[in-house]
Coordinates of C-alpha atoms and ligand atoms in Angstrom, one line a residue:
M1 CA 98.9 26.9 -21.5
K2 CA 97.7 29.0 -24.4
L3 CA 99.1 32.5 -24.9
Q4 CA 96.9 35.4 -25.9
L5 CA 98.8 37.6 -28.3
N6 CA 97.4 40.0 -30.8
I7 CA 99.0 38.9 -34.0
Q8 CA 98.3 40.0 -37.6
P9 CA 98.4 37.2 -40.3
L10 CA 101.7 37.2 -42.2
N11 CA 100.2 37.9 -45.6
T12 CA 98.6 41.1 -44.4
W13 CA 102.0 42.7 -43.7
L14 CA 104.4 40.9 -46.1
N15 CA 104.1 40.8 -49.8
I16 CA 105.2 37.2 -50.5
K17 CA 106.6 37.2 -54.0
N18 CA 106.6 33.4 -54.4
E19 CA 105.7 30.4 -52.4
P20 CA 107.4 29.6 -50.1
L21 CA 108.3 32.9 -48.5
I22 CA 112.1 33.2 -48.7
I23 CA 114.2 35.8 -46.8
S24 CA 117.7 35.8 -48.0
G25 CA 120.9 37.8 -48.0
P26 CA 124.4 37.6 -46.5
C27 CA 125.1 36.6 -42.9
S28 CA 126.9 40.0 -42.7
A29 CA 127.0 43.1 -44.8
E30 CA 130.7 43.3 -45.6
T31 CA 131.2 45.9 -48.4
E32 CA 128.8 47.9 -50.4
E33 CA 129.7 45.9 -53.5
Q34 CA 129.2 42.5 -51.8
L35 CA 125.8 43.6 -50.5
L36 CA 124.6 45.2 -53.7
T37 CA 125.8 42.4 -56.0
T38 CA 124.3 39.7 -53.7
A39 CA 121.0 41.7 -53.5
H40 CA 120.7 42.1 -57.3
L41 CA 121.5 38.4 -57.9
L42 CA 118.9 37.4 -55.3
A43 CA 116.3 39.7 -56.7
A44 CA 116.9 38.2 -60.2
T45 CA 116.0 34.7 -59.0
G46 CA 112.4 36.0 -58.5
K47 CA 112.2 33.7 -55.5
V48 CA 113.2 36.1 -52.7
S49 CA 110.7 38.3 -50.8
V50 CA 113.0 40.0 -48.3
L51 CA 116.7 40.9 -48.2
R52 CA 118.4 40.2 -45.0
A53 CA 121.9 41.3 -43.8
G54 CA 123.6 41.3 -40.4
I55 CA 124.9 44.9 -39.6
W56 CA 125.8 44.3 -36.0
K57 CA 127.1 40.7 -35.4
P58 CA 127.0 39.1 -32.0
R59 CA 130.3 37.0 -31.9
T60 CA 131.2 34.3 -29.5
R61 CA 134.8 35.6 -29.2
P62 CA 136.0 39.2 -29.2
G63 CA 138.3 40.3 -32.0
E64 CA 136.3 38.6 -34.7
F65 CA 134.4 40.7 -37.3
E66 CA 131.6 42.3 -35.2
G67 CA 129.6 43.7 -38.1
I68 CA 130.2 46.7 -40.4
G69 CA 127.9 48.9 -38.3
S70 CA 125.8 51.9 -39.3
I71 CA 127.3 52.4 -42.7
G72 CA 125.8 49.1 -43.7
L73 CA 122.4 50.6 -43.3
E74 CA 123.1 53.0 -46.1
W75 CA 124.1 50.2 -48.4
L76 CA 120.9 48.4 -47.5
K77 CA 118.9 51.5 -48.3
R78 CA 120.5 51.5 -51.7
A79 CA 119.9 47.8 -52.2
K80 CA 116.3 48.3 -51.4
A81 CA 116.0 51.3 -53.8
E82 CA 117.7 49.4 -56.6
T83 CA 116.0 46.0 -56.2
G84 CA 112.6 46.9 -54.6
L85 CA 113.2 44.2 -51.9
P86 CA 112.2 45.1 -48.4
T87 CA 115.1 44.7 -45.9
A88 CA 115.6 43.0 -42.6
V89 CA 118.3 43.4 -39.9
E90 CA 119.1 42.0 -36.5
V91 CA 118.8 44.4 -33.6
A92 CA 120.2 43.7 -30.2
N93 CA 119.7 47.0 -28.3
A94 CA 117.7 50.2 -28.3
K95 CA 120.4 52.0 -30.3
H96 CA 120.2 49.4 -33.1
V97 CA 116.4 49.8 -33.2
E98 CA 116.7 53.6 -33.5
E99 CA 119.3 53.5 -36.2
A100 CA 117.5 50.7 -38.2
L101 CA 114.2 52.6 -38.0
A102 CA 115.9 55.9 -39.1
A103 CA 117.4 54.1 -42.0
G104 CA 114.0 52.8 -43.2
V105 CA 114.6 49.1 -42.5
D106 CA 111.4 47.2 -43.1
I107 CA 111.7 44.2 -40.7
L108 CA 113.7 43.7 -37.5
W109 CA 114.7 40.5 -36.0
I110 CA 116.0 39.5 -32.6
G111 CA 118.9 37.1 -32.6
A112 CA 119.2 33.9 -30.6
R113 CA 121.8 35.4 -28.3
S114 CA 119.4 38.3 -27.4
T115 CA 116.2 36.2 -27.0
V116 CA 117.9 34.4 -24.0
N117 CA 118.1 37.6 -22.1
P118 CA 114.8 39.2 -20.9
F119 CA 116.6 42.5 -20.1
T120 CA 117.8 42.8 -23.7
V121 CA 114.4 41.8 -25.1
Q122 CA 112.7 44.3 -22.8
E123 CA 115.1 47.1 -23.9
I124 CA 114.2 46.4 -27.5
A125 CA 110.5 46.2 -26.7
D126 CA 110.7 49.6 -24.9
A127 CA 112.5 51.1 -28.0
L128 CA 109.6 49.8 -30.1
Q129 CA 106.8 51.4 -28.2
G130 CA 104.5 53.1 -30.6
V131 CA 106.3 51.9 -33.7
D132 CA 104.6 49.9 -36.4
I133 CA 107.1 47.5 -37.8
P134 CA 107.3 43.7 -38.2
V135 CA 109.5 41.9 -35.7
L136 CA 110.7 38.3 -35.9
V137 CA 112.0 36.6 -32.8
K138 CA 114.6 33.9 -33.2
N139 CA 114.5 31.0 -30.7
P140 CA 116.9 31.3 -27.8
I141 CA 120.2 29.5 -28.0
N142 CA 119.1 27.0 -25.3
P143 CA 116.0 24.9 -25.8
D144 CA 113.7 26.8 -23.5
L145 CA 110.2 27.3 -24.9
Q146 CA 109.2 29.7 -22.1
L147 CA 112.0 32.1 -22.9
W148 CA 111.0 32.1 -26.6
A149 CA 107.3 32.7 -25.8
G150 CA 108.3 35.3 -23.2
A151 CA 110.3 37.3 -25.7
L152 CA 107.4 37.2 -28.2
E153 CA 105.1 38.4 -25.4
R154 CA 107.3 41.3 -24.4
I155 CA 107.5 42.5 -28.0
N156 CA 103.7 42.1 -28.5
R157 CA 103.0 44.1 -25.3
A158 CA 105.0 46.9 -26.8
G159 CA 102.3 47.1 -29.4
I160 CA 104.0 45.1 -32.2
T161 CA 101.3 43.0 -33.9
K162 CA 103.2 42.1 -37.1
L163 CA 105.0 39.4 -35.2
G164 CA 106.7 36.1 -36.2
A165 CA 109.2 33.6 -34.9
I166 CA 112.3 32.2 -36.5
H167 CA 113.3 28.6 -35.7
R168 CA 117.1 28.4 -35.9
G169 CA 117.8 25.4 -33.8
F170 CA 119.3 25.0 -30.4
S171 CA 122.9 24.7 -29.1
S172 CA 123.8 21.3 -27.8
Y173 CA 126.8 20.0 -25.9
E174 CA 126.6 16.7 -27.8
K175 CA 128.3 16.5 -31.3
S176 CA 125.8 16.1 -34.1
S177 CA 125.6 16.6 -37.9
F178 CA 123.9 20.0 -37.2
R179 CA 125.4 23.2 -35.9
N180 CA 122.3 23.7 -33.9
E181 CA 119.9 20.8 -33.2
P182 CA 116.6 21.5 -34.8
M183 CA 114.5 20.0 -32.0
W184 CA 111.4 20.4 -34.1
E185 CA 109.2 19.5 -31.2
L186 CA 109.9 22.9 -29.6
A187 CA 108.8 24.8 -32.7
I188 CA 105.7 22.6 -32.8
Q189 CA 105.0 23.4 -29.1
L190 CA 105.3 27.1 -29.9
K191 CA 102.8 26.6 -32.7
T192 CA 100.5 24.9 -30.3
L193 CA 100.8 27.7 -27.8
L194 CA 100.3 30.4 -30.5
P195 CA 98.5 28.9 -33.5
D196 CA 98.3 32.3 -35.2
L197 CA 102.0 32.9 -35.0
P198 CA 103.9 32.6 -38.3
I199 CA 107.1 30.5 -37.8
I200 CA 110.0 30.9 -40.3
N201 CA 112.7 28.3 -40.4
D202 CA 116.4 29.2 -40.6
P203 CA 118.1 26.2 -42.2
S204 CA 121.5 28.0 -42.4
H205 CA 122.0 28.3 -38.7
I206 CA 120.5 24.8 -38.0
C207 CA 122.8 23.1 -40.5
G208 CA 126.0 25.1 -40.3
N209 CA 126.9 23.7 -43.8
R210 CA 125.4 24.0 -47.3
E211 CA 124.8 20.2 -47.8
L212 CA 122.0 19.8 -45.3
I213 CA 120.1 23.0 -46.2
P214 CA 117.8 21.4 -48.8
Y215 CA 116.8 18.6 -46.5
I216 CA 116.0 21.0 -43.5
S217 CA 114.2 23.4 -45.8
Q218 CA 111.8 20.8 -47.2
K219 CA 111.3 19.3 -43.7
A220 CA 110.4 22.8 -42.4
L221 CA 107.8 23.3 -45.1
D222 CA 106.4 19.8 -44.5
L223 CA 105.9 20.8 -40.9
D224 CA 103.8 23.7 -42.1
M225 CA 106.3 26.5 -41.4
Q226 CA 105.5 29.7 -43.2
G227 CA 108.8 30.4 -44.8
L228 CA 112.6 30.2 -44.8
M229 CA 115.5 32.5 -43.9
I230 CA 118.5 31.3 -45.8
E231 CA 121.9 33.0 -45.9
S232 CA 123.3 33.9 -49.3
H233 CA 126.5 35.5 -50.4
V234 CA 127.8 36.4 -53.8
D235 CA 130.9 34.3 -53.0
P236 CA 130.4 32.2 -49.9
S237 CA 134.0 30.9 -49.9
I238 CA 135.3 34.4 -48.9
A239 CA 132.4 35.4 -46.6
W240 CA 133.6 37.1 -43.4
T241 CA 131.1 35.2 -41.2
D242 CA 129.3 31.8 -41.5
A243 CA 131.1 31.0 -44.8
K244 CA 130.2 27.3 -44.7
Q245 CA 126.5 27.8 -44.5
Q246 CA 125.8 30.4 -47.2
L247 CA 124.6 29.6 -50.7
T248 CA 125.3 31.5 -53.8
P249 CA 122.3 33.4 -55.1
A250 CA 122.1 30.9 -58.0
A251 CA 122.1 27.9 -55.7
L252 CA 119.4 29.6 -53.6
G253 CA 117.3 30.0 -56.7
E254 CA 117.8 26.3 -57.6
L255 CA 116.9 25.2 -54.1
A256 CA 113.7 27.4 -54.1
E257 CA 112.8 25.8 -57.5
R258 CA 113.1 22.3 -56.1
L259 CA 111.1 22.8 -52.9
T260 CA 107.6 21.3 -52.8
V261 CA 105.0 23.4 -51.1
R262 CA 102.2 21.2 -49.7
E263 CA 98.9 22.4 -48.4
P264 CA 98.1 21.9 -44.7
E265 CA 94.5 20.9 -45.8
S266 CA 93.0 19.5 -48.9
Q267 CA 89.6 20.5 -50.4
N268 CA 89.2 17.1 -52.0
E269 CA 86.3 15.3 -50.3
A270 CA 87.4 11.7 -50.9
F271 CA 90.8 12.6 -49.4
T272 CA 89.3 14.2 -46.4
D273 CA 87.0 11.2 -45.8
Q274 CA 89.8 8.7 -46.1
L275 CA 92.1 10.8 -43.8
A276 CA 89.3 11.0 -41.2
E277 CA 88.9 7.2 -41.3
L278 CA 92.6 6.6 -40.9
R279 CA 92.7 9.1 -38.0
K280 CA 89.8 7.3 -36.3
Q281 CA 91.8 4.1 -36.5
I282 CA 94.9 5.8 -35.0
D283 CA 92.8 7.3 -32.2
K284 CA 91.5 3.8 -31.3
I285 CA 95.1 2.4 -31.2
D286 CA 96.3 5.3 -29.1
D287 CA 93.5 4.6 -26.6
L288 CA 94.6 1.0 -26.5
L289 CA 98.2 1.9 -26.0
L290 CA 97.3 4.2 -23.1
Q291 CA 95.1 1.5 -21.6
K292 CA 97.9 -1.0 -21.8
L293 CA 100.4 1.4 -20.3
G294 CA 97.9 1.9 -17.4
E295 CA 97.7 -1.8 -16.9
R296 CA 101.5 -2.1 -17.1
M297 CA 102.0 0.6 -14.5
A298 CA 99.5 -1.1 -12.2
I299 CA 101.6 -4.3 -12.3
V300 CA 104.7 -2.2 -11.7
G301 CA 103.1 -0.9 -8.6
K302 CA 102.5 -4.4 -7.3
I303 CA 106.2 -5.3 -8.1
G304 CA 107.3 -2.2 -6.2
E305 CA 105.4 -3.3 -3.1
Y306 CA 106.7 -6.8 -3.4
K307 CA 110.3 -5.7 -3.8
R308 CA 109.9 -3.3 -0.8
D309 CA 108.5 -6.0 1.4
N310 CA 111.3 -8.3 0.5
Q311 CA 114.1 -5.7 0.7
V312 CA 115.1 -6.1 -3.0
T313 CA 116.6 -3.2 -5.1
I314 CA 114.5 -1.5 -7.7
L315 CA 116.9 -2.0 -10.5
Q316 CA 118.1 -5.4 -11.8
V317 CA 120.4 -4.7 -14.7
N318 CA 120.0 -8.1 -16.2
R319 CA 116.3 -7.8 -16.4
W320 CA 116.6 -4.4 -18.1
D321 CA 119.1 -5.9 -20.6
A322 CA 116.7 -8.7 -21.4
I323 CA 113.8 -6.3 -21.9
I324 CA 115.9 -4.2 -24.4
K325 CA 117.2 -7.2 -26.3
K326 CA 113.7 -8.8 -26.6
G327 CA 112.1 -5.5 -27.5
I328 CA 114.7 -4.7 -30.2
S329 CA 114.4 -8.1 -31.9
F330 CA 110.6 -7.8 -31.8
A331 CA 110.8 -4.3 -33.2
K332 CA 113.0 -5.5 -36.1
A333 CA 110.4 -8.1 -37.0
L334 CA 107.7 -5.4 -36.9
K335 CA 109.9 -3.0 -39.0
L336 CA 109.8 -0.4 -36.3
D337 CA 112.7 2.1 -36.2
L338 CA 115.2 0.7 -33.6
N339 CA 116.2 4.0 -32.3
F340 CA 112.6 4.9 -31.6
T341 CA 111.9 1.6 -30.0
E342 CA 114.9 1.9 -27.7
K343 CA 113.9 5.5 -26.7
F344 CA 110.3 4.3 -26.1
L345 CA 111.4 1.4 -23.9
E346 CA 113.7 3.6 -22.0
L347 CA 110.9 6.1 -21.3
V348 CA 108.6 3.3 -20.1
H349 CA 111.3 1.8 -18.0
G350 CA 112.2 5.2 -16.5
E351 CA 108.6 5.7 -15.5
S352 CA 108.5 2.2 -13.9
I353 CA 111.6 3.1 -11.8
R354 CA 110.1 6.4 -10.8
K355 CA 106.9 4.7 -9.7
Q356 CA 108.8 2.0 -7.7
T357 CA 111.0 4.6 -6.0
E358 CA 107.8 6.4 -4.9
I359 CA 106.4 3.2 -3.5
M360 CA 109.7 2.2 -1.7
N361 CA 110.0 5.6 -0.1
A362 CA 106.4 6.2 0.8
G363 CA 106.2 6.9 4.5
K364 CA 109.9 7.6 4.8
A365 CA 109.4 11.3 4.7
E366 CA 107.2 11.1 7.9
K367 CA 109.9 9.1 9.6
G368 CA 112.4 11.9 8.9
I369 CA 114.2 10.3 6.0
A370 CA 113.9 12.6 3.0
A371 CA 112.6 10.9 -0.1
E372 CA 114.3 12.1 -3.3
T373 CA 112.2 14.7 -4.9
H374 CA 112.7 16.7 -8.0
T375 CA 111.5 20.3 -7.9
E376 CA 111.7 22.3 -11.0
V377 CA 112.7 25.9 -10.2
K378 CA 111.6 28.4 -12.8
S379 CA 112.7 32.0 -12.5
Ligands
PEP401 C1 122.3 35.5 -38.1 O1 121.1 35.4 -38.5 O2 123.3 35.8 -38.8 C2 122.6 35.2 -36.7 C3 123.5 35.7 -36.0 O3 121.7 34.2 -36.3 P1 121.4 33.6 -34.8 O4 121.0 34.7 -34.0 O5 120.4 32.6 -35.1 O6 122.7 32.9 -34.3
MN402 MN1 124.9 34.0 -39.8

């Protein structure tokens, strides 16, 4: 599926001061002094193109700091007047949109907790009808590409063409080193659906801590993302929200200095020729891999019939153990990543089981015995 959205290139609506594009500022506007000091220090780095600040904060539990509210918009106005930095805030309903527009905010973004809800996104879209302002849509909390794309579509249909996405990672039940799993493949899939859409990475909300921010920032740039949104606070240790993941403006400046911006393409002819040659070799190998998988699945089909005719179960745990052991020791010798090898073998094995189940149960449905089916329901 390709989506047809009317999107204006990022550099036509945003004056990028320095490569890469960096949007920075506190998670929350707390006091006028905190916001203004942070803004001045960020501007002084010369690396920041947009000042961000949360004015209304969506909090998981009630009773926590829920944002300073409208007064913070006045502080932002002052920060912009004094530093020349355009401003960005999160909006989560029509009232936020109206207030932010009235206060002259330059860029709006939709937070992860809003993108999950089509009613909320539509309310924001309706409030944006006829308005010419850039809007960035964060990925939904849950890893659902359709929800993310749907939110972008709703905003675009309201006439917003200065549109971008923010990749801030996805909530996961499993413990990991990240606060939100990056699941890069989803951002890549969005890029495939909408090649013209600028995607900005948010390492702060992915990492949840300062230490991993440089690694994720560089990785995002290497995956051809158009910029970074990184939280920064004059004194992160006393920040009212997201204290662990904010950088001082000085640390942000140093990080920006160390990042390497690589080009998606090279003009160098020798490089292009060599790359094309290597890609040809890879394509040949991919063809072979698929051909071999086809041959493997044909044999799996025969085994399925054989097991069915002899009343043998599909799964023999010993056999599976042996495959994994043999595969892993072979992978070691080939210097393949073991985690990758295990996942690959599991995927192939899963498909073999699915195919054999299909064969075992063929014909049962007609006899009134329901074969197990998986129907995906999308609302
Ligand atoms: C934020 O940017 O401060 C924020 C609340 O982010 P998210 O919507 O990604 O959780
Ligand atoms: Mn935050």
